[in-house]
Amino acid sequence: MAKFNQKTLVIVLVVLLALALVYIVFDKFVDYQEKRQFEAYQEGAQDGYQQAIIQMMQQLATCQPVPLYAGNATINAVAIECLQAQTDVSSTLGG
C-alpha cells in the first residue's frame, strides 16, 4: 500500500512539475510578445515625431506662417531666417 501511494505521489509531482513548466514557458512567451508590441509602438511613435518635424520644417522653409496646435492652444510659427530676410529687405528699402 505504501508503494502505491509513493508511486502515485511521484506521478502527481511530475504532472505538477510539467504544469509549472508549461505555465512558466507560457508566461515568458506572453512577456516576450508584450515587449515586442511595446517596442513596435515606440518605434512608430518615434517615426511619427520625426515625420511631423520634417513636415513642419518643409512648411517653414516656404516662409509662410505654420499653425501649431496643442489642445485648445494655437500658435503660428515662422522661420527666423524668413524674418531676418524681411528685416534686411525693409532696412534696404527704408534707408
mmCIF file of N, CA, C and O in Angstrom:
data_model
loop_
_atom_site.group_PDB
_atom_site.id
_atom_site.type_symbol
_atom_site.label_atom_id
_atom_site.label_comp_id
_atom_site.label_asym_id
_atom_site.label_seq_id
_atom_site.Cartn_x
_atom_site.Cartn_y
_atom_site.Cartn_z
ATOM 1 N N MET A 1 0.810 -1.201 0.000
ATOM 2 C CA MET A 1 0.000 0.000 0.000
ATOM 3 C C MET A 1 0.854 1.267 0.000
ATOM 4 O O MET A 1 0.541 2.205 -0.711
ATOM 5 N N ALA A 2 1.949 1.250 0.743
ATOM 6 C CA ALA A 2 2.812 2.409 0.811
ATOM 7 C C ALA A 2 3.493 2.648 -0.528
ATOM 8 O O ALA A 2 3.692 3.778 -0.943
ATOM 9 N N LYS A 3 3.836 1.589 -1.240
ATOM 10 C CA LYS A 3 4.471 1.723 -2.541
ATOM 11 C C LYS A 3 3.523 2.365 -3.552
ATOM 12 O O LYS A 3 3.919 3.177 -4.372
ATOM 13 N N PHE A 4 2.269 1.967 -3.505
ATOM 14 C CA PHE A 4 1.276 2.558 -4.404
ATOM 15 C C PHE A 4 1.140 4.047 -4.139
ATOM 16 O O PHE A 4 1.106 4.845 -5.065
ATOM 17 N N ASN A 5 1.101 4.435 -2.902
ATOM 18 C CA ASN A 5 0.973 5.848 -2.567
ATOM 19 C C ASN A 5 2.207 6.622 -3.005
ATOM 20 O O ASN A 5 2.103 7.743 -3.464
ATOM 21 N N GLN A 6 3.379 5.996 -2.850
ATOM 22 C CA GLN A 6 4.612 6.660 -3.257
ATOM 23 C C GLN A 6 4.646 6.826 -4.788
ATOM 24 O O GLN A 6 5.028 7.863 -5.301
ATOM 25 N N LYS A 7 4.209 5.809 -5.502
ATOM 26 C CA LYS A 7 4.175 5.866 -6.966
ATOM 27 C C LYS A 7 3.179 6.934 -7.431
ATOM 28 O O LYS A 7 3.472 7.723 -8.340
ATOM 29 N N THR A 8 2.034 6.978 -6.805
ATOM 30 C CA THR A 8 1.025 7.984 -7.138
ATOM 31 C C THR A 8 1.547 9.384 -6.831
ATOM 32 O O THR A 8 1.349 10.319 -7.614
ATOM 33 N N LEU A 9 2.230 9.515 -5.705
ATOM 34 C CA LEU A 9 2.787 10.798 -5.326
ATOM 35 C C LEU A 9 3.813 11.279 -6.348
ATOM 36 O O LEU A 9 3.823 12.452 -6.738
ATOM 37 N N VAL A 10 4.665 10.373 -6.820
ATOM 38 C CA VAL A 10 5.672 10.732 -7.824
ATOM 39 C C VAL A 10 4.986 11.171 -9.113
ATOM 40 O O VAL A 10 5.367 12.171 -9.724
ATOM 41 N N ILE A 11 3.960 10.461 -9.520
ATOM 42 C CA ILE A 11 3.235 10.812 -10.746
ATOM 43 C C ILE A 11 2.588 12.190 -10.600
ATOM 44 O O ILE A 11 2.676 13.034 -11.492
ATOM 45 N N VAL A 12 1.966 12.422 -9.457
ATOM 46 C CA VAL A 12 1.325 13.716 -9.216
ATOM 47 C C VAL A 12 2.370 14.833 -9.237
ATOM 48 O O VAL A 12 2.163 15.898 -9.828
ATOM 49 N N LEU A 13 3.512 14.610 -8.605
ATOM 50 C CA LEU A 13 4.568 15.619 -8.594
ATOM 51 C C LEU A 13 5.125 15.884 -9.984
ATOM 52 O O LEU A 13 5.400 17.030 -10.342
ATOM 53 N N VAL A 14 5.286 14.833 -10.788
ATOM 54 C CA VAL A 14 5.776 15.009 -12.158
ATOM 55 C C VAL A 14 4.758 15.811 -12.979
ATOM 56 O O VAL A 14 5.127 16.699 -13.750
ATOM 57 N N VAL A 15 3.480 15.503 -12.804
ATOM 58 C CA VAL A 15 2.437 16.234 -13.521
ATOM 59 C C VAL A 15 2.435 17.705 -13.083
ATOM 60 O O VAL A 15 2.349 18.615 -13.920
ATOM 61 N N LEU A 16 2.551 17.952 -11.782
ATOM 62 C CA LEU A 16 2.599 19.328 -11.294
ATOM 63 C C LEU A 16 3.829 20.059 -11.805
ATOM 64 O O LEU A 16 3.757 21.244 -12.160
ATOM 65 N N LEU A 17 4.968 19.379 -11.865
ATOM 66 C CA LEU A 17 6.178 19.976 -12.407
ATOM 67 C C LEU A 17 5.991 20.336 -13.872
ATOM 68 O O LEU A 17 6.375 21.426 -14.316
ATOM 69 N N ALA A 18 5.377 19.431 -14.626
ATOM 70 C CA ALA A 18 5.125 19.693 -16.043
ATOM 71 C C ALA A 18 4.192 20.892 -16.206
ATOM 72 O O ALA A 18 4.421 21.768 -17.054
ATOM 73 N N LEU A 19 3.151 20.956 -15.388
ATOM 74 C CA LEU A 19 2.223 22.090 -15.451
ATOM 75 C C LEU A 19 2.933 23.394 -15.091
ATOM 76 O O LEU A 19 2.707 24.432 -15.737
ATOM 77 N N ALA A 20 3.802 23.343 -14.088
ATOM 78 C CA ALA A 20 4.551 24.540 -13.702
ATOM 79 C C ALA A 20 5.456 24.988 -14.841
ATOM 80 O O ALA A 20 5.558 26.180 -15.138
ATOM 81 N N LEU A 21 6.118 24.052 -15.497
ATOM 82 C CA LEU A 21 6.992 24.389 -16.619
ATOM 83 C C LEU A 21 6.202 24.981 -17.781
ATOM 84 O O LEU A 21 6.636 25.959 -18.401
ATOM 85 N N VAL A 22 5.049 24.417 -18.070
ATOM 86 C CA VAL A 22 4.202 24.944 -19.143
ATOM 87 C C VAL A 22 3.767 26.365 -18.798
ATOM 88 O O VAL A 22 3.798 27.264 -19.645
ATOM 89 N N TYR A 23 3.388 26.593 -17.545
ATOM 90 C CA TYR A 23 2.973 27.931 -17.123
ATOM 91 C C TYR A 23 4.125 28.927 -17.262
ATOM 92 O O TYR A 23 3.937 30.040 -17.759
ATOM 93 N N ILE A 24 5.322 28.541 -16.843
ATOM 94 C CA ILE A 24 6.478 29.433 -16.926
ATOM 95 C C ILE A 24 6.802 29.769 -18.379
ATOM 96 O O ILE A 24 7.034 30.927 -18.727
ATOM 97 N N VAL A 25 6.799 28.766 -19.242
ATOM 98 C CA VAL A 25 7.086 28.990 -20.658
ATOM 99 C C VAL A 25 6.023 29.906 -21.269
ATOM 100 O O VAL A 25 6.346 30.843 -22.003
ATOM 101 N N PHE A 26 4.765 29.656 -20.952
ATOM 102 C CA PHE A 26 3.686 30.498 -21.482
ATOM 103 C C PHE A 26 3.828 31.934 -20.990
ATOM 104 O O PHE A 26 3.670 32.884 -21.758
ATOM 105 N N ASP A 27 4.131 32.107 -19.694
ATOM 106 C CA ASP A 27 4.301 33.436 -19.130
ATOM 107 C C ASP A 27 5.449 34.179 -19.802
ATOM 108 O O ASP A 27 5.332 35.363 -20.123
ATOM 109 N N LYS A 28 6.560 33.503 -20.023
ATOM 110 C CA LYS A 28 7.703 34.133 -20.694
ATOM 111 C C LYS A 28 7.353 34.502 -22.134
ATOM 112 O O LYS A 28 7.758 35.541 -22.639
ATOM 113 N N PHE A 29 6.589 33.648 -22.809
ATOM 114 C CA PHE A 29 6.175 33.928 -24.174
ATOM 115 C C PHE A 29 5.287 35.163 -24.223
ATOM 116 O O PHE A 29 5.451 36.028 -25.088
ATOM 117 N N VAL A 30 4.345 35.270 -23.295
ATOM 118 C CA VAL A 30 3.456 36.443 -23.239
ATOM 119 C C VAL A 30 4.277 37.703 -22.972
ATOM 120 O O VAL A 30 4.054 38.749 -23.601
ATOM 121 N N ASP A 31 5.239 37.624 -22.045
ATOM 122 C CA ASP A 31 6.113 38.776 -21.776
ATOM 123 C C ASP A 31 6.873 39.187 -23.032
ATOM 124 O O ASP A 31 7.008 40.377 -23.328
ATOM 125 N N TYR A 32 7.379 38.209 -23.766
ATOM 126 C CA TYR A 32 8.119 38.479 -24.999
ATOM 127 C C TYR A 32 7.228 39.174 -26.021
ATOM 128 O O TYR A 32 7.637 40.150 -26.651
ATOM 129 N N GLN A 33 6.003 38.685 -26.179
ATOM 130 C CA GLN A 33 5.065 39.280 -27.135
ATOM 131 C C GLN A 33 4.741 40.722 -26.738
ATOM 132 O O GLN A 33 4.701 41.610 -27.592
ATOM 133 N N GLU A 34 4.501 40.953 -25.456
ATOM 134 C CA GLU A 34 4.186 42.309 -24.999
ATOM 135 C C GLU A 34 5.376 43.239 -25.212
ATOM 136 O O GLU A 34 5.197 44.402 -25.594
ATOM 137 N N LYS A 35 6.574 42.740 -24.975
ATOM 138 C CA LYS A 35 7.774 43.554 -25.187
ATOM 139 C C LYS A 35 7.904 43.926 -26.656
ATOM 140 O O LYS A 35 8.211 45.078 -26.989
ATOM 141 N N ARG A 36 7.675 42.974 -27.557
ATOM 142 C CA ARG A 36 7.750 43.262 -28.994
ATOM 143 C C ARG A 36 6.718 44.297 -29.398
ATOM 144 O O ARG A 36 7.002 45.209 -30.186
ATOM 145 N N GLN A 37 5.491 44.173 -28.881
ATOM 146 C CA GLN A 37 4.442 45.136 -29.217
ATOM 147 C C GLN A 37 4.794 46.522 -28.700
ATOM 148 O O GLN A 37 4.591 47.519 -29.393
ATOM 149 N N PHE A 38 5.332 46.605 -27.485
ATOM 150 C CA PHE A 38 5.711 47.898 -26.919
ATOM 151 C C PHE A 38 6.828 48.534 -27.729
ATOM 152 O O PHE A 38 6.799 49.735 -28.000
ATOM 153 N N GLU A 39 7.816 47.738 -28.130
ATOM 154 C CA GLU A 39 8.911 48.267 -28.942
ATOM 155 C C GLU A 39 8.404 48.757 -30.292
ATOM 156 O O GLU A 39 8.845 49.803 -30.784
ATOM 157 N N ALA A 40 7.476 48.021 -30.886
ATOM 158 C CA ALA A 40 6.894 48.452 -32.165
ATOM 159 C C ALA A 40 6.134 49.755 -31.985
ATOM 160 O O ALA A 40 6.216 50.660 -32.831
ATOM 161 N N TYR A 41 5.405 49.876 -30.882
ATOM 162 C CA TYR A 41 4.679 51.117 -30.591
ATOM 163 C C TYR A 41 5.660 52.276 -30.436
ATOM 164 O O TYR A 41 5.434 53.363 -30.987
ATOM 165 N N GLN A 42 6.740 52.055 -29.697
ATOM 166 C CA GLN A 42 7.733 53.119 -29.509
ATOM 167 C C GLN A 42 8.372 53.531 -30.829
ATOM 168 O O GLN A 42 8.563 54.723 -31.083
ATOM 169 N N GLU A 43 8.705 52.561 -31.661
ATOM 170 C CA GLU A 43 9.295 52.878 -32.956
ATOM 171 C C GLU A 43 8.314 53.666 -33.824
ATOM 172 O O GLU A 43 8.695 54.620 -34.510
ATOM 173 N N GLY A 44 7.052 53.285 -33.790
ATOM 174 C CA GLY A 44 6.038 54.002 -34.557
ATOM 175 C C GLY A 44 5.869 55.425 -34.076
ATOM 176 O O GLY A 44 5.753 56.358 -34.877
ATOM 177 N N ALA A 45 5.867 55.605 -32.760
ATOM 178 C CA ALA A 45 5.750 56.956 -32.207
ATOM 179 C C ALA A 45 6.962 57.797 -32.604
ATOM 180 O O ALA A 45 6.817 58.956 -33.006
ATOM 181 N N GLN A 46 8.144 57.214 -32.525
ATOM 182 C CA GLN A 46 9.363 57.938 -32.892
ATOM 183 C C GLN A 46 9.325 58.339 -34.368
ATOM 184 O O GLN A 46 9.657 59.466 -34.722
ATOM 185 N N ASP A 47 8.905 57.422 -35.216
ATOM 186 C CA ASP A 47 8.792 57.739 -36.645
ATOM 187 C C ASP A 47 7.762 58.847 -36.881
ATOM 188 O O ASP A 47 7.964 59.728 -37.719
ATOM 189 N N GLY A 48 6.668 58.812 -36.134
ATOM 190 C CA GLY A 48 5.648 59.849 -36.260
ATOM 191 C C GLY A 48 6.180 61.216 -35.864
ATOM 192 O O GLY A 48 5.914 62.215 -36.538
ATOM 193 N N TYR A 49 6.945 61.253 -34.767
ATOM 194 C CA TYR A 49 7.542 62.521 -34.341
ATOM 195 C C TYR A 49 8.487 63.050 -35.412
ATOM 196 O O TYR A 49 8.474 64.235 -35.738
ATOM 197 N N GLN A 50 9.307 62.173 -35.953
ATOM 198 C CA GLN A 50 10.264 62.595 -36.979
ATOM 199 C C GLN A 50 9.545 63.112 -38.215
ATOM 200 O O GLN A 50 9.934 64.144 -38.782
ATOM 201 N N GLN A 51 8.497 62.433 -38.638
ATOM 202 C CA GLN A 51 7.749 62.880 -39.813
ATOM 203 C C GLN A 51 7.088 64.229 -39.562
ATOM 204 O O GLN A 51 7.044 65.076 -40.449
ATOM 205 N N ALA A 52 6.583 64.438 -38.345
ATOM 206 C CA ALA A 52 5.960 65.727 -38.026
ATOM 207 C C ALA A 52 6.988 66.851 -38.081
ATOM 208 O O ALA A 52 6.706 67.930 -38.619
ATOM 209 N N ILE A 53 8.173 66.609 -37.549
ATOM 210 C CA ILE A 53 9.228 67.627 -37.567
ATOM 211 C C ILE A 53 9.660 67.920 -39.005
ATOM 212 O O ILE A 53 9.813 69.079 -39.401
ATOM 213 N N ILE A 54 9.829 66.873 -39.796
ATOM 214 C CA ILE A 54 10.233 67.061 -41.198
ATOM 215 C C ILE A 54 9.181 67.869 -41.949
ATOM 216 O O ILE A 54 9.499 68.815 -42.677
ATOM 217 N N GLN A 55 7.919 67.516 -41.757
ATOM 218 C CA GLN A 55 6.837 68.236 -42.438
ATOM 219 C C GLN A 55 6.789 69.698 -41.989
ATOM 220 O O GLN A 55 6.623 70.604 -42.820
ATOM 221 N N MET A 56 6.962 69.934 -40.686
ATOM 222 C CA MET A 56 6.939 71.306 -40.192
ATOM 223 C C MET A 56 8.116 72.099 -40.764
ATOM 224 O O MET A 56 7.946 73.252 -41.178
ATOM 225 N N MET A 57 9.295 71.489 -40.831
ATOM 226 C CA MET A 57 10.459 72.187 -41.390
ATOM 227 C C MET A 57 10.237 72.509 -42.865
ATOM 228 O O MET A 57 10.607 73.591 -43.327
ATOM 229 N N GLN A 58 9.627 71.595 -43.606
ATOM 230 C CA GLN A 58 9.360 71.854 -45.018
ATOM 231 C C GLN A 58 8.378 73.012 -45.179
ATOM 232 O O GLN A 58 8.539 73.859 -46.056
ATOM 233 N N GLN A 59 7.365 73.059 -44.336
ATOM 234 C CA GLN A 59 6.392 74.150 -44.419
ATOM 235 C C GLN A 59 7.024 75.476 -43.999
ATOM 236 O O GLN A 59 6.756 76.514 -44.601
ATOM 237 N N LEU A 60 7.875 75.438 -42.974
ATOM 238 C CA LEU A 60 8.528 76.668 -42.524
ATOM 239 C C LEU A 60 9.489 77.202 -43.580
ATOM 240 O O LEU A 60 9.694 78.414 -43.672
ATOM 241 N N ALA A 61 10.062 76.335 -44.374
ATOM 242 C CA ALA A 61 11.004 76.760 -45.412
ATOM 243 C C ALA A 61 10.326 77.600 -46.493
ATOM 244 O O ALA A 61 10.998 78.320 -47.228
ATOM 245 N N THR A 62 8.999 77.557 -46.579
ATOM 246 C CA THR A 62 8.276 78.364 -47.571
ATOM 247 C C THR A 62 8.074 79.800 -47.101
ATOM 248 O O THR A 62 7.504 80.605 -47.831
ATOM 249 N N CYS A 63 8.531 80.117 -45.897
ATOM 250 C CA CYS A 63 8.396 81.458 -45.296
ATOM 251 C C CYS A 63 6.936 81.851 -45.072
ATOM 252 O O CYS A 63 6.601 83.030 -45.028
ATOM 253 N N GLN A 64 6.065 80.886 -44.957
ATOM 254 C CA GLN A 64 4.672 81.133 -44.613
ATOM 255 C C GLN A 64 4.463 80.735 -43.156
ATOM 256 O O GLN A 64 5.092 79.795 -42.667
ATOM 257 N N PRO A 65 3.592 81.424 -42.423
ATOM 258 C CA PRO A 65 3.300 81.026 -41.040
ATOM 259 C C PRO A 65 2.706 79.614 -41.005
ATOM 260 O O PRO A 65 1.866 79.264 -41.832
ATOM 261 N N VAL A 66 3.167 78.821 -40.069
ATOM 262 C CA VAL A 66 2.685 77.442 -39.916
ATOM 263 C C VAL A 66 1.941 77.361 -38.590
ATOM 264 O O VAL A 66 2.542 77.565 -37.531
ATOM 265 N N PRO A 67 0.639 77.076 -38.617
ATOM 266 C CA PRO A 67 -0.099 76.971 -37.359
ATOM 267 C C PRO A 67 0.253 75.669 -36.634
ATOM 268 O O PRO A 67 0.324 74.610 -37.245
ATOM 269 N N LEU A 68 0.498 75.782 -35.331
ATOM 270 C CA LEU A 68 0.785 74.623 -34.483
ATOM 271 C C LEU A 68 -0.310 74.540 -33.425
ATOM 272 O O LEU A 68 -0.630 75.538 -32.788
ATOM 273 N N TYR A 69 -0.873 73.356 -33.275
ATOM 274 C CA TYR A 69 -1.991 73.152 -32.366
ATOM 275 C C TYR A 69 -1.583 72.205 -31.241
ATOM 276 O O TYR A 69 -0.931 71.199 -31.474
ATOM 277 N N ALA A 70 -1.985 72.534 -30.028
ATOM 278 C CA ALA A 70 -1.818 71.656 -28.871
ATOM 279 C C ALA A 70 -3.050 71.831 -27.995
ATOM 280 O O ALA A 70 -3.196 72.840 -27.303
ATOM 281 N N GLY A 71 -3.954 70.878 -28.082
ATOM 282 C CA GLY A 71 -5.205 71.008 -27.341
ATOM 283 C C GLY A 71 -5.996 72.179 -27.869
ATOM 284 O O GLY A 71 -6.308 72.253 -29.053
ATOM 285 N N ASN A 72 -6.306 73.133 -26.992
ATOM 286 C CA ASN A 72 -7.058 74.322 -27.397
ATOM 287 C C ASN A 72 -6.149 75.484 -27.775
ATOM 288 O O ASN A 72 -6.634 76.533 -28.187
ATOM 289 N N ALA A 73 -4.856 75.314 -27.626
ATOM 290 C CA ALA A 73 -3.911 76.405 -27.904
ATOM 291 C C ALA A 73 -3.407 76.308 -29.338
ATOM 292 O O ALA A 73 -3.188 75.228 -29.871
ATOM 293 N N THR A 74 -3.225 77.472 -29.955
ATOM 294 C CA THR A 74 -2.700 77.552 -31.316
ATOM 295 C C THR A 74 -1.684 78.683 -31.377
ATOM 296 O O THR A 74 -1.914 79.762 -30.836
ATOM 297 N N ILE A 75 -0.556 78.414 -32.025
ATOM 298 C CA ILE A 75 0.408 79.481 -32.305
ATOM 299 C C ILE A 75 0.836 79.342 -33.758
ATOM 300 O O ILE A 75 0.724 78.274 -34.354
ATOM 301 N N ASN A 76 1.313 80.439 -34.326
ATOM 302 C CA ASN A 76 1.832 80.424 -35.690
ATOM 303 C C ASN A 76 3.353 80.505 -35.608
ATOM 304 O O ASN A 76 3.891 81.419 -34.980
ATOM 305 N N ALA A 77 4.015 79.565 -36.259
ATOM 306 C CA ALA A 77 5.479 79.547 -36.272
ATOM 307 C C ALA A 77 5.970 80.100 -37.601
ATOM 308 O O ALA A 77 5.353 79.886 -38.646
ATOM 309 N N VAL A 78 7.075 80.842 -37.523
ATOM 310 C CA VAL A 78 7.713 81.396 -38.725
ATOM 311 C C VAL A 78 9.203 81.176 -38.560
ATOM 312 O O VAL A 78 9.751 81.366 -37.474
ATOM 313 N N ALA A 79 9.879 80.791 -39.629
ATOM 314 C CA ALA A 79 11.319 80.572 -39.576
ATOM 315 C C ALA A 79 12.040 81.887 -39.347
ATOM 316 O O ALA A 79 11.701 82.912 -39.953
ATOM 317 N N ILE A 80 13.021 81.866 -38.468
ATOM 318 C CA ILE A 80 13.791 83.083 -38.161
ATOM 319 C C ILE A 80 14.476 83.617 -39.411
ATOM 320 O O ILE A 80 14.558 84.834 -39.611
ATOM 321 N N GLU A 81 14.952 82.735 -40.261
ATOM 322 C CA GLU A 81 15.614 83.170 -41.494
ATOM 323 C C GLU A 81 14.686 84.036 -42.338
ATOM 324 O O GLU A 81 15.121 85.004 -42.966
ATOM 325 N N CYS A 82 13.412 83.701 -42.343
ATOM 326 C CA CYS A 82 12.444 84.481 -43.119
ATOM 327 C C CYS A 82 12.254 85.864 -42.508
ATOM 328 O O CYS A 82 12.150 86.864 -43.218
ATOM 329 N N LEU A 83 12.222 85.923 -41.176
ATOM 330 C CA LEU A 83 12.080 87.220 -40.508
ATOM 331 C C LEU A 83 13.308 88.078 -40.739
ATOM 332 O O LEU A 83 13.202 89.280 -40.971
ATOM 333 N N GLN A 84 14.481 87.466 -40.693
ATOM 334 C CA GLN A 84 15.714 88.207 -40.938
ATOM 335 C C GLN A 84 15.763 88.723 -42.371
ATOM 336 O O GLN A 84 16.189 89.847 -42.621
ATOM 337 N N ALA A 85 15.298 87.905 -43.314
ATOM 338 C CA ALA A 85 15.286 88.332 -44.714
ATOM 339 C C ALA A 85 14.333 89.509 -44.892
ATOM 340 O O ALA A 85 14.639 90.461 -45.611
ATOM 341 N N GLN A 86 13.176 89.479 -44.216
ATOM 342 C CA GLN A 86 12.229 90.596 -44.302
ATOM 343 C C GLN A 86 12.823 91.851 -43.684
ATOM 344 O O GLN A 86 12.655 92.947 -44.199
ATOM 345 N N THR A 87 13.534 91.706 -42.574
ATOM 346 C CA THR A 87 14.161 92.855 -41.919
ATOM 347 C C THR A 87 15.233 93.458 -42.811
ATOM 348 O O THR A 87 15.335 94.673 -42.935
ATOM 349 N N ASP A 88 16.014 92.583 -43.444
ATOM 350 C CA ASP A 88 17.056 93.091 -44.355
ATOM 351 C C ASP A 88 16.450 93.846 -45.538
ATOM 352 O O ASP A 88 16.937 94.911 -45.924
ATOM 353 N N VAL A 89 15.368 93.332 -46.092
ATOM 354 C CA VAL A 89 14.706 93.992 -47.226
ATOM 355 C C VAL A 89 14.116 95.326 -46.775
ATOM 356 O O VAL A 89 14.239 96.341 -47.443
ATOM 357 N N SER A 90 13.489 95.342 -45.604
ATOM 358 C CA SER A 90 12.884 96.572 -45.093
ATOM 359 C C SER A 90 13.939 97.631 -44.823
ATOM 360 O O SER A 90 13.746 98.810 -45.135
ATOM 361 N N SER A 91 15.056 97.241 -44.243
ATOM 362 C CA SER A 91 16.096 98.229 -43.936
ATOM 363 C C SER A 91 16.750 98.742 -45.217
ATOM 364 O O SER A 91 17.137 99.897 -45.307
ATOM 365 N N THR A 92 16.840 97.907 -46.237
ATOM 366 C CA THR A 92 17.415 98.321 -47.510
ATOM 367 C C THR A 92 16.479 99.314 -48.203
ATOM 368 O O THR A 92 16.925 100.318 -48.751
ATOM 369 N N LEU A 93 15.184 99.010 -48.184
ATOM 370 C CA LEU A 93 14.226 99.889 -48.842
ATOM 371 C C LEU A 93 14.025 101.191 -48.074
ATOM 372 O O LEU A 93 13.816 102.238 -48.670
ATOM 373 N N GLY A 94 14.089 101.125 -46.759
ATOM 374 C CA GLY A 94 13.818 102.306 -45.951
ATOM 375 C C GLY A 94 15.030 103.219 -45.804
ATOM 376 O O GLY A 94 14.893 104.377 -45.504
ATOM 377 N N GLY A 95 16.210 102.765 -46.006
ATOM 378 C CA GLY A 95 17.351 103.588 -45.724
ATOM 379 C C GLY A 95 18.200 103.780 -46.849
ATOM 380 O O GLY A 95 18.913 104.423 -47.340
#
